[in-house]
Amino acid sequence: MHIAEGYLPPVQAAAWFAVSAPFVVHGSRALVRQVRQDPETKLLLGAAGAFTFVLSALKIPSVTGSCSHPTGTGLGAVLFRPPVMSVLGGIVLLFQAVLLAHGGLSTLGANVFSMAVVGPWVAYGLYALIRRAGGGLDVAVFAAAALGDLATYCVTSAQLALAFPDPSTGFAGALAKFGGIFAVTQLPLAVSEGLLSVLVIRLLTRTSGDDLRRLGVLSRPTDEVRA
Amino acid sequence: MKRFSRVNVLLLLAVLALAVTPLALGLGAGKEPFAGSDALAEQAIVDDHPDYEPWFAPIYEPPSGEVESALFALQAALGAGFLGYYFGVARTRQRQRDAAAEQPRE
């Protein structure tokens, strides 16, 4: 669930565009380079985008009595690095803003920053950390996808708190309020996204071992046996 | 069922349980149970900042909830369709590679 159309003051909306733009530009270059260097992974790239497409269309009920949807950007960040996901996530957000009145064009910069920049980077950072510490592929992918998802909505809450501080308690009060709406709702959904990402990576180790090896995802002999 | 498939089914069941439990427990409350969190955030902003006017309106809005749900379903179907296609292609390729590896060389 993203910041709705028109619900950020113009100056802040513009500022988030300015923050996100370099990530998307850099990401577009990374995407072109990826396709040129390794055309074989084009199909897998499409699959990573499709995963984000499906997950962000699924509005799932949560323990807070409201609904939200996962983002699906963590898996792609693990496979193709975060810059590529800045582009794919941005495309999904644009689609939803233009056709579904979900999110918005004026808030696209802010939403790209939370879902297509911070989410993928948190996911990839955690993944790299866990792998370097000797963690298994499934554990690393689960943590990456779940916490990348959660991080996205923590950023959304902070962005709204910044724009609409509580009249009496200020930024902190507003952060707690929007956090209650977005981040708490997202907890079970983040777990779901983690589980679904693990499912997809398990299937991928079966069908696309060569691609994963070239991308550096399957780097140890134990990864293969596990699958 | 092999261990590989068993774990995959368990993963799917866990996701299903996570989604169904809040519904089964009837955790939805208020005027509209299980409303979208983005709508709730909008409401919170309007409540605390009654003077805030959204300064930009969506350029296209689905005319009804039905049309909107159709578009969301389309989005999910496109994504899921491509994923299915991908796994079909990848699996076939993998099989052909395995078969080629087994063939004794002349």
PDB file of N, CA and C in Angstrom, chain B:
ATOM      1  N   MET B   1       5.338 -38.436  -1.636  1.00  0.00           N
ATOM      2  CA  MET B   1       5.875 -37.161  -2.134  1.00  0.00           C
ATOM      3  C   MET B   1       7.319 -36.995  -1.689  1.00  0.00           C
ATOM      4  N   LYS B   2       8.140 -36.511  -2.569  1.00  0.00           N
ATOM      5  CA  LYS B   2       9.542 -36.301  -2.193  1.00  0.00           C
ATOM      6  C   LYS B   2       9.667 -35.127  -1.223  1.00  0.00           C
ATOM      7  N   ARG B   3      10.805 -35.105  -0.523  1.00  0.00           N
ATOM      8  CA  ARG B   3      11.037 -34.066   0.467  1.00  0.00           C
ATOM      9  C   ARG B   3      10.936 -32.680  -0.162  1.00  0.00           C
ATOM     10  N   PHE B   4      11.510 -32.559  -1.364  1.00  0.00           N
ATOM     11  CA  PHE B   4      11.511 -31.263  -2.048  1.00  0.00           C
ATOM     12  C   PHE B   4      10.081 -30.729  -2.221  1.00  0.00           C
ATOM     13  N   SER B   5       9.206 -31.572  -2.752  1.00  0.00           N
ATOM     14  CA  SER B   5       7.822 -31.149  -2.976  1.00  0.00           C
ATOM     15  C   SER B   5       7.086 -30.932  -1.670  1.00  0.00           C
ATOM     16  N   ARG B   6       7.381 -31.773  -0.676  1.00  0.00           N
ATOM     17  CA  ARG B   6       6.701 -31.666   0.608  1.00  0.00           C
ATOM     18  C   ARG B   6       6.967 -30.294   1.235  1.00  0.00           C
ATOM     19  N   VAL B   7       8.236 -29.879   1.212  1.00  0.00           N
ATOM     20  CA  VAL B   7       8.584 -28.578   1.784  1.00  0.00           C
ATOM     21  C   VAL B   7       7.876 -27.460   1.015  1.00  0.00           C
ATOM     22  N   ASN B   8       7.821 -27.591  -0.319  1.00  0.00           N
ATOM     23  CA  ASN B   8       7.161 -26.549  -1.121  1.00  0.00           C
ATOM     24  C   ASN B   8       5.686 -26.423  -0.774  1.00  0.00           C
ATOM     25  N   VAL B   9       5.019 -27.551  -0.601  1.00  0.00           N
ATOM     26  CA  VAL B   9       3.602 -27.525  -0.245  1.00  0.00           C
ATOM     27  C   VAL B   9       3.419 -26.892   1.127  1.00  0.00           C
ATOM     28  N   LEU B  10       4.312 -27.238   2.070  1.00  0.00           N
ATOM     29  CA  LEU B  10       4.230 -26.655   3.416  1.00  0.00           C
ATOM     30  C   LEU B  10       4.385 -25.136   3.364  1.00  0.00           C
ATOM     31  N   LEU B  11       5.303 -24.662   2.518  1.00  0.00           N
ATOM     32  CA  LEU B  11       5.509 -23.214   2.386  1.00  0.00           C
ATOM     33  C   LEU B  11       4.216 -22.544   1.921  1.00  0.00           C
ATOM     34  N   LEU B  12       3.566 -23.141   0.916  1.00  0.00           N
ATOM     35  CA  LEU B  12       2.318 -22.569   0.403  1.00  0.00           C
ATOM     36  C   LEU B  12       1.216 -22.593   1.452  1.00  0.00           C
ATOM     37  N   LEU B  13       1.132 -23.704   2.203  1.00  0.00           N
ATOM     38  CA  LEU B  13       0.109 -23.804   3.242  1.00  0.00           C
ATOM     39  C   LEU B  13       0.321 -22.748   4.324  1.00  0.00           C
ATOM     40  N   ALA B  14       1.573 -22.493   4.674  1.00  0.00           N
ATOM     41  CA  ALA B  14       1.867 -21.491   5.700  1.00  0.00           C
ATOM     42  C   ALA B  14       1.404 -20.109   5.240  1.00  0.00           C
ATOM     43  N   VAL B  15       1.642 -19.785   3.963  1.00  0.00           N
ATOM     44  CA  VAL B  15       1.208 -18.489   3.429  1.00  0.00           C
ATOM     45  C   VAL B  15      -0.312 -18.380   3.478  1.00  0.00           C
ATOM     46  N   LEU B  16      -0.968 -19.482   3.091  1.00  0.00           N
ATOM     47  CA  LEU B  16      -2.429 -19.521   3.105  1.00  0.00           C
ATOM     48  C   LEU B  16      -2.955 -19.298   4.525  1.00  0.00           C
ATOM     49  N   ALA B  17      -2.334 -19.986   5.493  1.00  0.00           N
ATOM     50  CA  ALA B  17      -2.773 -19.867   6.885  1.00  0.00           C
ATOM     51  C   ALA B  17      -2.614 -18.443   7.385  1.00  0.00           C
ATOM     52  N   LEU B  18      -1.494 -17.810   7.014  1.00  0.00           N
ATOM     53  CA  LEU B  18      -1.248 -16.435   7.455  1.00  0.00           C
ATOM     54  C   LEU B  18      -2.317 -15.484   6.928  1.00  0.00           C
ATOM     55  N   ALA B  19      -2.816 -15.754   5.711  1.00  0.00           N
ATOM     56  CA  ALA B  19      -3.809 -14.866   5.117  1.00  0.00           C
ATOM     57  C   ALA B  19      -5.206 -15.153   5.653  1.00  0.00           C
ATOM     58  N   VAL B  20      -5.485 -16.423   5.919  1.00  0.00           N
ATOM     59  CA  VAL B  20      -6.857 -16.792   6.304  1.00  0.00           C
ATOM     60  C   VAL B  20      -7.125 -16.553   7.789  1.00  0.00           C
ATOM     61  N   THR B  21      -6.072 -16.717   8.631  1.00  0.00           N
ATOM     62  CA  THR B  21      -6.276 -16.596  10.074  1.00  0.00           C
ATOM     63  C   THR B  21      -6.950 -15.277  10.500  1.00  0.00           C
ATOM     64  N   PRO B  22      -6.457 -14.108  10.025  1.00  0.00           N
ATOM     65  CA  PRO B  22      -7.124 -12.862  10.443  1.00  0.00           C
ATOM     66  C   PRO B  22      -8.597 -12.834  10.048  1.00  0.00           C
ATOM     67  N   LEU B  23      -8.923 -13.405   8.888  1.00  0.00           N
ATOM     68  CA  LEU B  23     -10.315 -13.445   8.433  1.00  0.00           C
ATOM     69  C   LEU B  23     -11.137 -14.366   9.315  1.00  0.00           C
ATOM     70  N   ALA B  24     -10.569 -15.561   9.598  1.00  0.00           N
ATOM     71  CA  ALA B  24     -11.288 -16.558  10.380  1.00  0.00           C
ATOM     72  C   ALA B  24     -11.541 -16.058  11.803  1.00  0.00           C
ATOM     73  N   LEU B  25     -10.569 -15.314  12.334  1.00  0.00           N
ATOM     74  CA  LEU B  25     -10.721 -14.807  13.696  1.00  0.00           C
ATOM     75  C   LEU B  25     -11.594 -13.554  13.731  1.00  0.00           C
ATOM     76  N   GLY B  26     -11.969 -13.068  12.561  1.00  0.00           N
ATOM     77  CA  GLY B  26     -12.828 -11.878  12.500  1.00  0.00           C
ATOM     78  C   GLY B  26     -12.163 -10.656  13.099  1.00  0.00           C
ATOM     79  N   LEU B  27     -10.908 -10.443  12.734  1.00  0.00           N
ATOM     80  CA  LEU B  27     -10.168  -9.325  13.332  1.00  0.00           C
ATOM     81  C   LEU B  27     -10.543  -7.978  12.710  1.00  0.00           C
ATOM     82  N   GLY B  28     -11.272  -8.003  11.613  1.00  0.00           N
ATOM     83  CA  GLY B  28     -11.684  -6.749  10.979  1.00  0.00           C
ATOM     84  C   GLY B  28     -12.648  -6.000  11.880  1.00  0.00           C
ATOM     85  N   ALA B  29     -12.492  -4.700  11.941  1.00  0.00           N
ATOM     86  CA  ALA B  29     -13.382  -3.907  12.793  1.00  0.00           C
ATOM     87  C   ALA B  29     -13.710  -2.602  12.092  1.00  0.00           C
ATOM     88  N   GLY B  30     -14.602  -1.850  12.685  1.00  0.00           N
ATOM     89  CA  GLY B  30     -14.926  -0.532  12.141  1.00  0.00           C
ATOM     90  C   GLY B  30     -15.948  -0.610  11.025  1.00  0.00           C
ATOM     91  N   LYS B  31     -16.112   0.536  10.355  1.00  0.00           N
ATOM     92  CA  LYS B  31     -17.117   0.652   9.292  1.00  0.00           C
ATOM     93  C   LYS B  31     -16.849  -0.357   8.186  1.00  0.00           C
ATOM     94  N   GLU B  32     -15.582  -0.402   7.771  1.00  0.00           N
ATOM     95  CA  GLU B  32     -15.234  -1.299   6.679  1.00  0.00           C
ATOM     96  C   GLU B  32     -14.120  -2.231   7.135  1.00  0.00           C
ATOM     97  N   PRO B  33     -14.479  -3.459   7.558  1.00  0.00           N
ATOM     98  CA  PRO B  33     -13.435  -4.383   8.010  1.00  0.00           C
ATOM     99  C   PRO B  33     -12.486  -4.705   6.850  1.00  0.00           C
ATOM    100  N   PHE B  34     -11.239  -4.855   7.187  1.00  0.00           N
ATOM    101  CA  PHE B  34     -10.198  -5.189   6.212  1.00  0.00           C
ATOM    102  C   PHE B  34     -10.124  -4.197   5.053  1.00  0.00           C
ATOM    103  N   ALA B  35     -10.196  -2.914   5.397  1.00  0.00           N
ATOM    104  CA  ALA B  35      -9.968  -1.873   4.400  1.00  0.00           C
ATOM    105  C   ALA B  35      -8.476  -1.835   4.088  1.00  0.00           C
ATOM    106  N   GLY B  36      -8.127  -1.169   2.995  1.00  0.00           N
ATOM    107  CA  GLY B  36      -6.718  -1.060   2.639  1.00  0.00           C
ATOM    108  C   GLY B  36      -5.985  -0.142   3.608  1.00  0.00           C
ATOM    109  N   SER B  37      -4.720  -0.491   3.909  1.00  0.00           N
ATOM    110  CA  SER B  37      -3.967   0.346   4.846  1.00  0.00           C
ATOM    111  C   SER B  37      -3.721   1.735   4.255  1.00  0.00           C
ATOM    112  N   ASP B  38      -3.682   1.834   2.912  1.00  0.00           N
ATOM    113  CA  ASP B  38      -3.471   3.168   2.328  1.00  0.00           C
ATOM    114  C   ASP B  38      -4.696   4.058   2.548  1.00  0.00           C
ATOM    115  N   ALA B  39      -5.895   3.454   2.500  1.00  0.00           N
ATOM    116  CA  ALA B  39      -7.110   4.226   2.764  1.00  0.00           C
ATOM    117  C   ALA B  39      -7.141   4.680   4.221  1.00  0.00           C
ATOM    118  N   LEU B  40      -6.683   3.800   5.134  1.00  0.00           N
ATOM    119  CA  LEU B  40      -6.650   4.161   6.551  1.00  0.00           C
ATOM    120  C   LEU B  40      -5.682   5.308   6.789  1.00  0.00           C
ATOM    121  N   ALA B  41      -4.546   5.288   6.088  1.00  0.00           N
ATOM    122  CA  ALA B  41      -3.570   6.371   6.242  1.00  0.00           C
ATOM    123  C   ALA B  41      -4.172   7.683   5.743  1.00  0.00           C
ATOM    124  N   GLU B  42      -4.871   7.621   4.606  1.00  0.00           N
ATOM    125  CA  GLU B  42      -5.538   8.818   4.084  1.00  0.00           C
ATOM    126  C   GLU B  42      -6.499   9.372   5.120  1.00  0.00           C
ATOM    127  N   GLN B  43      -7.280   8.454   5.734  1.00  0.00           N
ATOM    128  CA  GLN B  43      -8.255   8.860   6.743  1.00  0.00           C
ATOM    129  C   GLN B  43      -7.556   9.533   7.919  1.00  0.00           C
ATOM    130  N   ALA B  44      -6.429   8.942   8.361  1.00  0.00           N
ATOM    131  CA  ALA B  44      -5.697   9.501   9.497  1.00  0.00           C
ATOM    132  C   ALA B  44      -5.209  10.914   9.175  1.00  0.00           C
ATOM    133  N   ILE B  45      -4.779  11.116   7.937  1.00  0.00           N
ATOM    134  CA  ILE B  45      -4.300  12.452   7.546  1.00  0.00           C
ATOM    135  C   ILE B  45      -5.460  13.445   7.562  1.00  0.00           C
ATOM    136  N   VAL B  46      -6.589  13.051   6.970  1.00  0.00           N
ATOM    137  CA  VAL B  46      -7.760  13.932   6.923  1.00  0.00           C
ATOM    138  C   VAL B  46      -8.231  14.274   8.337  1.00  0.00           C
ATOM    139  N   ASP B  47      -8.191  13.274   9.251  1.00  0.00           N
ATOM    140  CA  ASP B  47      -8.644  13.508  10.628  1.00  0.00           C
ATOM    141  C   ASP B  47      -7.775  14.528  11.352  1.00  0.00           C
ATOM    142  N   ASP B  48      -6.459  14.380  11.208  1.00  0.00           N
ATOM    143  CA  ASP B  48      -5.551  15.231  11.979  1.00  0.00           C
ATOM    144  C   ASP B  48      -5.238  16.556  11.289  1.00  0.00           C
ATOM    145  N   HIS B  49      -5.378  16.574   9.978  1.00  0.00           N
ATOM    146  CA  HIS B  49      -5.053  17.781   9.221  1.00  0.00           C
ATOM    147  C   HIS B  49      -6.221  18.115   8.300  1.00  0.00           C
ATOM    148  N   PRO B  50      -7.336  18.549   8.907  1.00  0.00           N
ATOM    149  CA  PRO B  50      -8.547  18.772   8.103  1.00  0.00           C
ATOM    150  C   PRO B  50      -8.351  19.826   7.019  1.00  0.00           C
ATOM    151  N   ASP B  51      -7.346  20.661   7.193  1.00  0.00           N
ATOM    152  CA  ASP B  51      -7.143  21.726   6.204  1.00  0.00           C
ATOM    153  C   ASP B  51      -6.309  21.269   5.011  1.00  0.00           C
ATOM    154  N   TYR B  52      -5.790  20.014   5.056  1.00  0.00           N
ATOM    155  CA  TYR B  52      -4.959  19.579   3.936  1.00  0.00           C
ATOM    156  C   TYR B  52      -5.824  19.189   2.739  1.00  0.00           C
ATOM    157  N   GLU B  53      -5.502  19.801   1.599  1.00  0.00           N
ATOM    158  CA  GLU B  53      -6.215  19.483   0.362  1.00  0.00           C
ATOM    159  C   GLU B  53      -5.287  18.684  -0.540  1.00  0.00           C
ATOM    160  N   PRO B  54      -5.650  17.443  -0.900  1.00  0.00           N
ATOM    161  CA  PRO B  54      -4.828  16.749  -1.883  1.00  0.00           C
ATOM    162  C   PRO B  54      -4.741  17.613  -3.138  1.00  0.00           C
ATOM    163  N   TRP B  55      -3.531  17.872  -3.603  1.00  0.00           N
ATOM    164  CA  TRP B  55      -3.372  18.871  -4.669  1.00  0.00           C
ATOM    165  C   TRP B  55      -3.270  18.231  -6.041  1.00  0.00           C
ATOM    166  N   PHE B  56      -3.381  16.923  -6.088  1.00  0.00           N
ATOM    167  CA  PHE B  56      -3.246  16.247  -7.363  1.00  0.00           C
ATOM    168  C   PHE B  56      -4.221  15.077  -7.355  1.00  0.00           C
ATOM    169  N   ALA B  57      -5.018  14.936  -8.413  1.00  0.00           N
ATOM    170  CA  ALA B  57      -5.980  13.835  -8.464  1.00  0.00           C
ATOM    171  C   ALA B  57      -5.500  12.796  -9.459  1.00  0.00           C
ATOM    172  N   PRO B  58      -5.840  11.540  -9.230  1.00  0.00           N
ATOM    173  CA  PRO B  58      -5.436  10.504 -10.192  1.00  0.00           C
ATOM    174  C   PRO B  58      -5.937  10.855 -11.586  1.00  0.00           C
ATOM    175  N   ILE B  59      -5.096  10.681 -12.616  1.00  0.00           N
ATOM    176  CA  ILE B  59      -5.533  11.041 -13.967  1.00  0.00           C
ATOM    177  C   ILE B  59      -6.561  10.050 -14.490  1.00  0.00           C
ATOM    178  N   TYR B  60      -6.490   8.816 -14.005  1.00  0.00           N
ATOM    179  CA  TYR B  60      -7.527   7.848 -14.368  1.00  0.00           C
ATOM    180  C   TYR B  60      -7.913   7.066 -13.134  1.00  0.00           C
ATOM    181  N   GLU B  61      -9.205   6.962 -12.895  1.00  0.00           N
ATOM    182  CA  GLU B  61      -9.650   6.169 -11.769  1.00  0.00           C
ATOM    183  C   GLU B  61     -10.628   5.129 -12.287  1.00  0.00           C
ATOM    184  N   PRO B  62     -10.429   3.845 -11.918  1.00  0.00           N
ATOM    185  CA  PRO B  62     -11.394   2.837 -12.358  1.00  0.00           C
ATOM    186  C   PRO B  62     -12.787   3.264 -11.907  1.00  0.00           C
ATOM    187  N   PRO B  63     -13.775   3.221 -12.821  1.00  0.00           N
ATOM    188  CA  PRO B  63     -15.101   3.751 -12.521  1.00  0.00           C
ATOM    189  C   PRO B  63     -15.818   3.037 -11.376  1.00  0.00           C
ATOM    190  N   SER B  64     -15.484   1.777 -11.113  1.00  0.00           N
ATOM    191  CA  SER B  64     -16.145   1.100  -9.993  1.00  0.00           C
ATOM    192  C   SER B  64     -15.185   0.117  -9.345  1.00  0.00           C
ATOM    193  N   GLY B  65     -15.604  -0.375  -8.168  1.00  0.00           N
ATOM    194  CA  GLY B  65     -14.789  -1.376  -7.476  1.00  0.00           C
ATOM    195  C   GLY B  65     -14.596  -2.620  -8.328  1.00  0.00           C
ATOM    196  N   GLU B  66     -15.626  -2.930  -9.144  1.00  0.00           N
ATOM    197  CA  GLU B  66     -15.543  -4.122  -9.992  1.00  0.00           C
ATOM    198  C   GLU B  66     -14.430  -3.971 -11.032  1.00  0.00           C
ATOM    199  N   VAL B  67     -14.434  -2.796 -11.686  1.00  0.00           N
ATOM    200  CA  VAL B  67     -13.414  -2.571 -12.712  1.00  0.00           C
ATOM    201  C   VAL B  67     -12.028  -2.577 -12.075  1.00  0.00           C
ATOM    202  N   GLU B  68     -11.938  -1.975 -10.880  1.00  0.00           N
ATOM    203  CA  GLU B  68     -10.648  -1.944 -10.199  1.00  0.00           C
ATOM    204  C   GLU B  68     -10.172  -3.356  -9.877  1.00  0.00           C
ATOM    205  N   SER B  69     -11.090  -4.181  -9.357  1.00  0.00           N
ATOM    206  CA  SER B  69     -10.669  -5.546  -9.010  1.00  0.00           C
ATOM    207  C   SER B  69     -10.292  -6.319 -10.271  1.00  0.00           C
ATOM    208  N   ALA B  70     -10.982  -6.005 -11.390  1.00  0.00           N
ATOM    209  CA  ALA B  70     -10.617  -6.665 -12.648  1.00  0.00           C
ATOM    210  C   ALA B  70      -9.181  -6.318 -13.036  1.00  0.00           C
ATOM    211  N   LEU B  71      -8.824  -5.036 -12.886  1.00  0.00           N
ATOM    212  CA  LEU B  71      -7.468  -4.612 -13.251  1.00  0.00           C
ATOM    213  C   LEU B  71      -6.422  -5.239 -12.327  1.00  0.00           C
ATOM    214  N   PHE B  72      -6.755  -5.343 -11.030  1.00  0.00           N
ATOM    215  CA  PHE B  72      -5.821  -5.992 -10.103  1.00  0.00           C
ATOM    216  C   PHE B  72      -5.669  -7.469 -10.451  1.00  0.00           C
ATOM    217  N   ALA B  73      -6.803  -8.105 -10.808  1.00  0.00           N
ATOM    218  CA  ALA B  73      -6.743  -9.516 -11.195  1.00  0.00           C
ATOM    219  C   ALA B  73      -5.899  -9.674 -12.452  1.00  0.00           C
ATOM    220  N   LEU B  74      -6.058  -8.723 -13.383  1.00  0.00           N
ATOM    221  CA  LEU B  74      -5.272  -8.762 -14.614  1.00  0.00           C
ATOM    222  C   LEU B  74      -3.782  -8.673 -14.298  1.00  0.00           C
ATOM    223  N   GLN B  75      -3.441  -7.772 -13.380  1.00  0.00           N
ATOM    224  CA  GLN B  75      -2.038  -7.619 -12.988  1.00  0.00           C
ATOM    225  C   GLN B  75      -1.485  -8.927 -12.424  1.00  0.00           C
ATOM    226  N   ALA B  76      -2.265  -9.539 -11.516  1.00  0.00           N
ATOM    227  CA  ALA B  76      -1.816 -10.795 -10.919  1.00  0.00           C
ATOM    228  C   ALA B  76      -1.719 -11.895 -11.985  1.00  0.00           C
ATOM    229  N   ALA B  77      -2.700 -11.926 -12.893  1.00  0.00           N
ATOM    230  CA  ALA B  77      -2.714 -12.972 -13.914  1.00  0.00           C
ATOM    231  C   ALA B  77      -1.522 -12.837 -14.860  1.00  0.00           C
ATOM    232  N   LEU B  78      -1.218 -11.600 -15.259  1.00  0.00           N
ATOM    233  CA  LEU B  78      -0.064 -11.382 -16.136  1.00  0.00           C
ATOM    234  C   LEU B  78       1.216 -11.863 -15.462  1.00  0.00           C
ATOM    235  N   GLY B  79       1.390 -11.472 -14.200  1.00  0.00           N
ATOM    236  CA  GLY B  79       2.590 -11.861 -13.474  1.00  0.00           C
ATOM    237  C   GLY B  79       2.681 -13.365 -13.305  1.00  0.00           C
ATOM    238  N   ALA B  80       1.574 -13.966 -12.837  1.00  0.00           N
ATOM    239  CA  ALA B  80       1.572 -15.406 -12.595  1.00  0.00           C
ATOM    240  C   ALA B  80       1.738 -16.160 -13.913  1.00  0.00           C
ATOM    241  N   GLY B  81       1.101 -15.658 -14.971  1.00  0.00           N
ATOM    242  CA  GLY B  81       1.220 -16.288 -16.283  1.00  0.00           C
ATOM    243  C   GLY B  81       2.665 -16.326 -16.743  1.00  0.00           C
ATOM    244  N   PHE B  82       3.354 -15.193 -16.594  1.00  0.00           N
ATOM    245  CA  PHE B  82       4.742 -15.165 -17.036  1.00  0.00           C
ATOM    246  C   PHE B  82       5.604 -16.099 -16.184  1.00  0.00           C
ATOM    247  N   LEU B  83       5.344 -16.118 -14.869  1.00  0.00           N
ATOM    248  CA  LEU B  83       6.112 -17.014 -13.998  1.00  0.00           C
ATOM    249  C   LEU B  83       5.919 -18.469 -14.423  1.00  0.00           C
ATOM    250  N   GLY B  84       4.667 -18.831 -14.718  1.00  0.00           N
ATOM    251  CA  GLY B  84       4.378 -20.194 -15.166  1.00  0.00           C
ATOM    252  C   GLY B  84       5.123 -20.513 -16.459  1.00  0.00           C
ATOM    253  N   TYR B  85       5.079 -19.573 -17.396  1.00  0.00           N
ATOM    254  CA  TYR B  85       5.795 -19.736 -18.665  1.00  0.00           C
ATOM    255  C   TYR B  85       7.285 -19.930 -18.404  1.00  0.00           C
ATOM    256  N   TYR B  86       7.837 -19.073 -17.523  1.00  0.00           N
ATOM    257  CA  TYR B  86       9.265 -19.164 -17.221  1.00  0.00           C
ATOM    258  C   TYR B  86       9.637 -20.552 -16.705  1.00  0.00           C
ATOM    259  N   PHE B  87       8.868 -21.037 -15.715  1.00  0.00           N
ATOM    260  CA  PHE B  87       9.234 -22.321 -15.131  1.00  0.00           C
ATOM    261  C   PHE B  87       9.046 -23.466 -16.136  1.00  0.00           C
ATOM    262  N   GLY B  88       8.049 -23.320 -17.019  1.00  0.00           N
ATOM    263  CA  GLY B  88       7.876 -24.326 -18.063  1.00  0.00           C
ATOM    264  C   GLY B  88       9.099 -24.399 -18.958  1.00  0.00           C
ATOM    265  N   VAL B  89       9.540 -23.236 -19.428  1.00  0.00           N
ATOM    266  CA  VAL B  89      10.710 -23.178 -20.305  1.00  0.00           C
ATOM    267  C   VAL B  89      11.953 -23.683 -19.583  1.00  0.00           C
ATOM    268  N   ALA B  90      12.169 -23.205 -18.353  1.00  0.00           N
ATOM    269  CA  ALA B  90      13.392 -23.541 -17.623  1.00  0.00           C
ATOM    270  C   ALA B  90      13.462 -25.035 -17.337  1.00  0.00           C
ATOM    271  N   ARG B  91      12.308 -25.625 -17.013  1.00  0.00           N
ATOM    272  CA  ARG B  91      12.279 -27.040 -16.677  1.00  0.00           C
ATOM    273  C   ARG B  91      12.590 -27.884 -17.915  1.00  0.00           C
ATOM    274  N   THR B  92      11.984 -27.501 -19.041  1.00  0.00           N
ATOM    275  CA  THR B  92      12.226 -28.241 -20.275  1.00  0.00           C
ATOM    276  C   THR B  92      13.696 -28.171 -20.661  1.00  0.00           C
ATOM    277  N   ARG B  93      14.256 -26.974 -20.561  1.00  0.00           N
ATOM    278  CA  ARG B  93      15.678 -26.811 -20.892  1.00  0.00           C
ATOM    279  C   ARG B  93      16.553 -27.701 -20.035  1.00  0.00           C
ATOM    280  N   GLN B  94      16.246 -27.698 -18.723  1.00  0.00           N
ATOM    281  CA  GLN B  94      17.033 -28.484 -17.785  1.00  0.00           C
ATOM    282  C   GLN B  94      16.961 -29.969 -18.154  1.00  0.00           C
ATOM    283  N   ARG B  95      15.766 -30.436 -18.529  1.00  0.00           N
ATOM    284  CA  ARG B  95      15.588 -31.845 -18.896  1.00  0.00           C
ATOM    285  C   ARG B  95      16.397 -32.192 -20.129  1.00  0.00           C
ATOM    286  N   GLN B  96      16.347 -31.277 -21.121  1.00  0.00           N
ATOM    287  CA  GLN B  96      17.086 -31.546 -22.357  1.00  0.00           C
ATOM    288  C   GLN B  96      18.582 -31.608 -22.088  1.00  0.00           C
ATOM    289  N   ARG B  97      19.036 -30.717 -21.182  1.00  0.00           N
ATOM    290  CA  ARG B  97      20.454 -30.728 -20.850  1.00  0.00           C
ATOM    291  C   ARG B  97      20.838 -32.038 -20.168  1.00  0.00           C
ATOM    292  N   ASP B  98      19.985 -32.479 -19.243  1.00  0.00           N
ATOM    293  CA  ASP B  98      20.248 -33.739 -18.547  1.00  0.00           C
ATOM    294  C   ASP B  98      20.287 -34.903 -19.528  1.00  0.00           C
ATOM    295  N   ALA B  99      19.309 -34.894 -20.463  1.00  0.00           N
ATOM    296  CA  ALA B  99      19.241 -35.983 -21.442  1.00  0.00           C
ATOM    297  C   ALA B  99      20.484 -35.982 -22.323  1.00  0.00           C
ATOM    298  N   ALA B 100      20.922 -34.791 -22.738  1.00  0.00           N
ATOM    299  CA  ALA B 100      22.106 -34.673 -23.592  1.00  0.00           C
ATOM    300  C   ALA B 100      23.349 -35.162 -22.846  1.00  0.00           C
ATOM    301  N   ALA B 101      23.385 -34.917 -21.544  1.00  0.00           N
ATOM    302  CA  ALA B 101      24.549 -35.327 -20.759  1.00  0.00           C
ATOM    303  C   ALA B 101      24.607 -36.843 -20.613  1.00  0.00           C
ATOM    304  N   GLU B 102      23.413 -37.469 -20.586  1.00  0.00           N
ATOM    305  CA  GLU B 102      23.388 -38.923 -20.400  1.00  0.00           C
ATOM    306  C   GLU B 102      23.733 -39.690 -21.671  1.00  0.00           C
ATOM    307  N   GLN B 103      23.399 -39.060 -22.833  1.00  0.00           N
ATOM    308  CA  GLN B 103      23.644 -39.722 -24.120  1.00  0.00           C
ATOM    309  C   GLN B 103      25.130 -40.072 -24.281  1.00  0.00           C
ATOM    310  N   PRO B 104      25.437 -41.324 -24.538  1.00  0.00           N
ATOM    311  CA  PRO B 104      26.856 -41.676 -24.733  1.00  0.00           C
ATOM    312  C   PRO B 104      27.382 -41.057 -26.028  1.00  0.00           C
ATOM    313  N   ARG B 105      28.586 -40.520 -25.963  1.00  0.00           N
ATOM    314  CA  ARG B 105      29.159 -39.884 -27.155  1.00  0.00           C
ATOM    315  C   ARG B 105      29.722 -40.937 -28.099  1.00  0.00           C
ATOM    316  N   GLU B 106      29.520 -40.762 -29.388  1.00  0.00           N
ATOM    317  CA  GLU B 106      30.002 -41.747 -30.381  1.00  0.00           C
ATOM    318  C   GLU B 106      31.499 -41.571 -30.592  1.00  0.00           C
TER     319      GLU B 106
END
